[in-house]
XYZ file of C-alpha atoms in Angstrom:
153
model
C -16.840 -6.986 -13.805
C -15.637 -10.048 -12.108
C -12.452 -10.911 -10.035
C -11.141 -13.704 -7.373
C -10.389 -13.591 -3.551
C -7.180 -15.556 -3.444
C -6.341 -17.083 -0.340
C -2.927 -19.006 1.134
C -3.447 -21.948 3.578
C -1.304 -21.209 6.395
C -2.076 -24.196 8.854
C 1.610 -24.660 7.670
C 3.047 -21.928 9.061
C 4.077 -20.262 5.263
C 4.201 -16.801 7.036
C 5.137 -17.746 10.690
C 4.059 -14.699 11.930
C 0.905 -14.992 10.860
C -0.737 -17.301 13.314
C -4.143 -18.083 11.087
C -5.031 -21.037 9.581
C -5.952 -19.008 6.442
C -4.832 -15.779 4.733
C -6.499 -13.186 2.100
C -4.478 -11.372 -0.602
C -5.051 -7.984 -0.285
C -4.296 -5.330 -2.977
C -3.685 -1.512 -2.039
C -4.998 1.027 -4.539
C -2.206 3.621 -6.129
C -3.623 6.598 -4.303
C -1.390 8.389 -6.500
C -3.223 8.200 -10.010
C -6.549 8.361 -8.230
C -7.012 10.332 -4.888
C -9.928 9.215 -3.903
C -8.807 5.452 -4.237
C -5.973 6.579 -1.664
C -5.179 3.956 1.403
C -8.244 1.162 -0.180
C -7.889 -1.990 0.025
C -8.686 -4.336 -3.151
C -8.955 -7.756 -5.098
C -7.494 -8.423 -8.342
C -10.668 -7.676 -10.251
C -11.802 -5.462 -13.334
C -14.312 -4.898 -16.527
C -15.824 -7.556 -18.700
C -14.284 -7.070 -22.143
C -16.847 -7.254 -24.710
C -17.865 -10.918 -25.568
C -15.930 -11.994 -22.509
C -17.120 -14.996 -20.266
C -17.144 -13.219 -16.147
C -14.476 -16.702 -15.363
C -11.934 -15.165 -18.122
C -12.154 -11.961 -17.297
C -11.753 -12.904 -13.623
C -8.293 -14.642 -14.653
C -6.850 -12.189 -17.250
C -7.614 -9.443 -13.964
C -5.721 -11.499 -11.831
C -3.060 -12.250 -14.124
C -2.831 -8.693 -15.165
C -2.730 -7.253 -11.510
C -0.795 -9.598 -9.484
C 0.683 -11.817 -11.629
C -1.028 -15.111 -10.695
C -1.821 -17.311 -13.790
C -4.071 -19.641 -13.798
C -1.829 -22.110 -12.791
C -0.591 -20.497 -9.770
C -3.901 -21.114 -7.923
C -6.904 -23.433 -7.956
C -10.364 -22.036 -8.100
C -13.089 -23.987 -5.779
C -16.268 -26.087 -6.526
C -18.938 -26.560 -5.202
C -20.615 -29.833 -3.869
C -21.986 -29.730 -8.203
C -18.760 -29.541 -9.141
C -19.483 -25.290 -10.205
C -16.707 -22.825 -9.442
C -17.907 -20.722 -6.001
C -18.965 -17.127 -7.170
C -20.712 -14.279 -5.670
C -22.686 -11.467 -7.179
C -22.109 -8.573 -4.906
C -23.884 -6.125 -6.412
C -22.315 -3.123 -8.889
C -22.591 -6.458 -11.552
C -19.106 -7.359 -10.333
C -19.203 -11.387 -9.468
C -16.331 -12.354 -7.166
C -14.525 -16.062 -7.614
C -12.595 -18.069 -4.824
C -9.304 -19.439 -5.538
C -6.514 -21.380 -3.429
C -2.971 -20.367 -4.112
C -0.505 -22.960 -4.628
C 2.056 -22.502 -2.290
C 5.408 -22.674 -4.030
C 3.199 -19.768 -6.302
C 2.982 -17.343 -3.340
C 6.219 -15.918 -4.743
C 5.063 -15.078 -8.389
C 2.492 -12.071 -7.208
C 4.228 -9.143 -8.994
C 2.452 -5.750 -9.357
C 2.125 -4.877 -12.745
C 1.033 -2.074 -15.283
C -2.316 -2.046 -16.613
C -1.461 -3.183 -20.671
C -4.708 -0.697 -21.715
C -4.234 2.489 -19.354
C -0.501 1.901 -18.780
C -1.229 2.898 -15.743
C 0.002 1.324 -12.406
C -3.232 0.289 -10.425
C -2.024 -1.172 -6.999
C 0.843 0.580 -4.993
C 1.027 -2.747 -3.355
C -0.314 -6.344 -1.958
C 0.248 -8.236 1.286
C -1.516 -11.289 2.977
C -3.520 -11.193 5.917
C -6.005 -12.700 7.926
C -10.082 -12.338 7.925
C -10.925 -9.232 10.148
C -15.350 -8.437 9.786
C -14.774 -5.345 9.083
C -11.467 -3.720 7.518
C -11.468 -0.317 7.288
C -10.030 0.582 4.231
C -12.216 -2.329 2.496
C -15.295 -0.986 0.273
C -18.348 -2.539 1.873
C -18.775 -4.601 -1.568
C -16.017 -6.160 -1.208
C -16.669 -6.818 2.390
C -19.336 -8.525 1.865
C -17.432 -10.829 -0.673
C -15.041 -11.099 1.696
C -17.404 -12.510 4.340
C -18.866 -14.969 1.806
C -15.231 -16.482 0.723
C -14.458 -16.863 4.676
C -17.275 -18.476 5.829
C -17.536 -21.184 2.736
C -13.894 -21.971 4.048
C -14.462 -22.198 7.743
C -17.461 -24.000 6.878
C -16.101 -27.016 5.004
């Protein structure tokens, strides 16, 4: 599977009570159509359709889950001019994307067009904590890459 860790520069003060320089987009699993999913935290991410490049899927997941399209955000490079991504194990590779600001408002939870089924309950932005609790240690350790390639620019 692949997805993206989308993240809002805030040196701005876009959400003045947020006093970091830079904020994650955090999905919350619909503990109601799967239990054990109940109070976890998420990216927009999902499954490699078959003969799918990881990069499309990575978009059509985000589009599909929060709304974002590809326009709404800009995924980073590398010093080679190659999009940042992470293998972090369970074959899911992770992508790091920049929100466009006047896009923050587009995120819109939405039904899944294959299961019809409502994945995320909901989505807020927050800052980088080391360890969140209701994060799955996979996605931790995502987390933890996408932070430290941005507070080591």
């Amino acid at each position: 599977g692949s997805g993206i860790i989308i993240y809002l520069d805030n040196t701005d003060s876009y959400f003045p009570d947020l006093e970091q320089d830079i904020l994650y987009l955090f999905l919350e699993c619909n503990g109601e159509i799967i239990k054990k999913y109940k109070n976890m935290l998420d990216f927009p991410k999902g499954a490699v359709d078959p003969g799918e490049y990881s990069l499309d899927c990575a978009i059509r997941e985000t589009k599909e889950e929060i709304g974002f399209s590809v326009n709404d955000y800009k995924l980073l490079e590398n010093s080679l001019n190659e999009y940042y991504k992470m293998e972090c194990g369970r074959g899911l590779i992770m992508y790091l994307a920049q929100i466009n600001k006047d896009c923050v408002g587009n995120a819109k939870l939405t039904i899944n067009p294959k299961t019809r089924i409502l994945e995320h309950s909901g989505y807020f932005w927050a800052p980088y904590q080391e360890e969140f609790k209701n994060l799955p240690r996979y996605l931790q350790k995502s987390l933890n890459w996408a932070h430290n390639i941005l507070t080591n620019v």
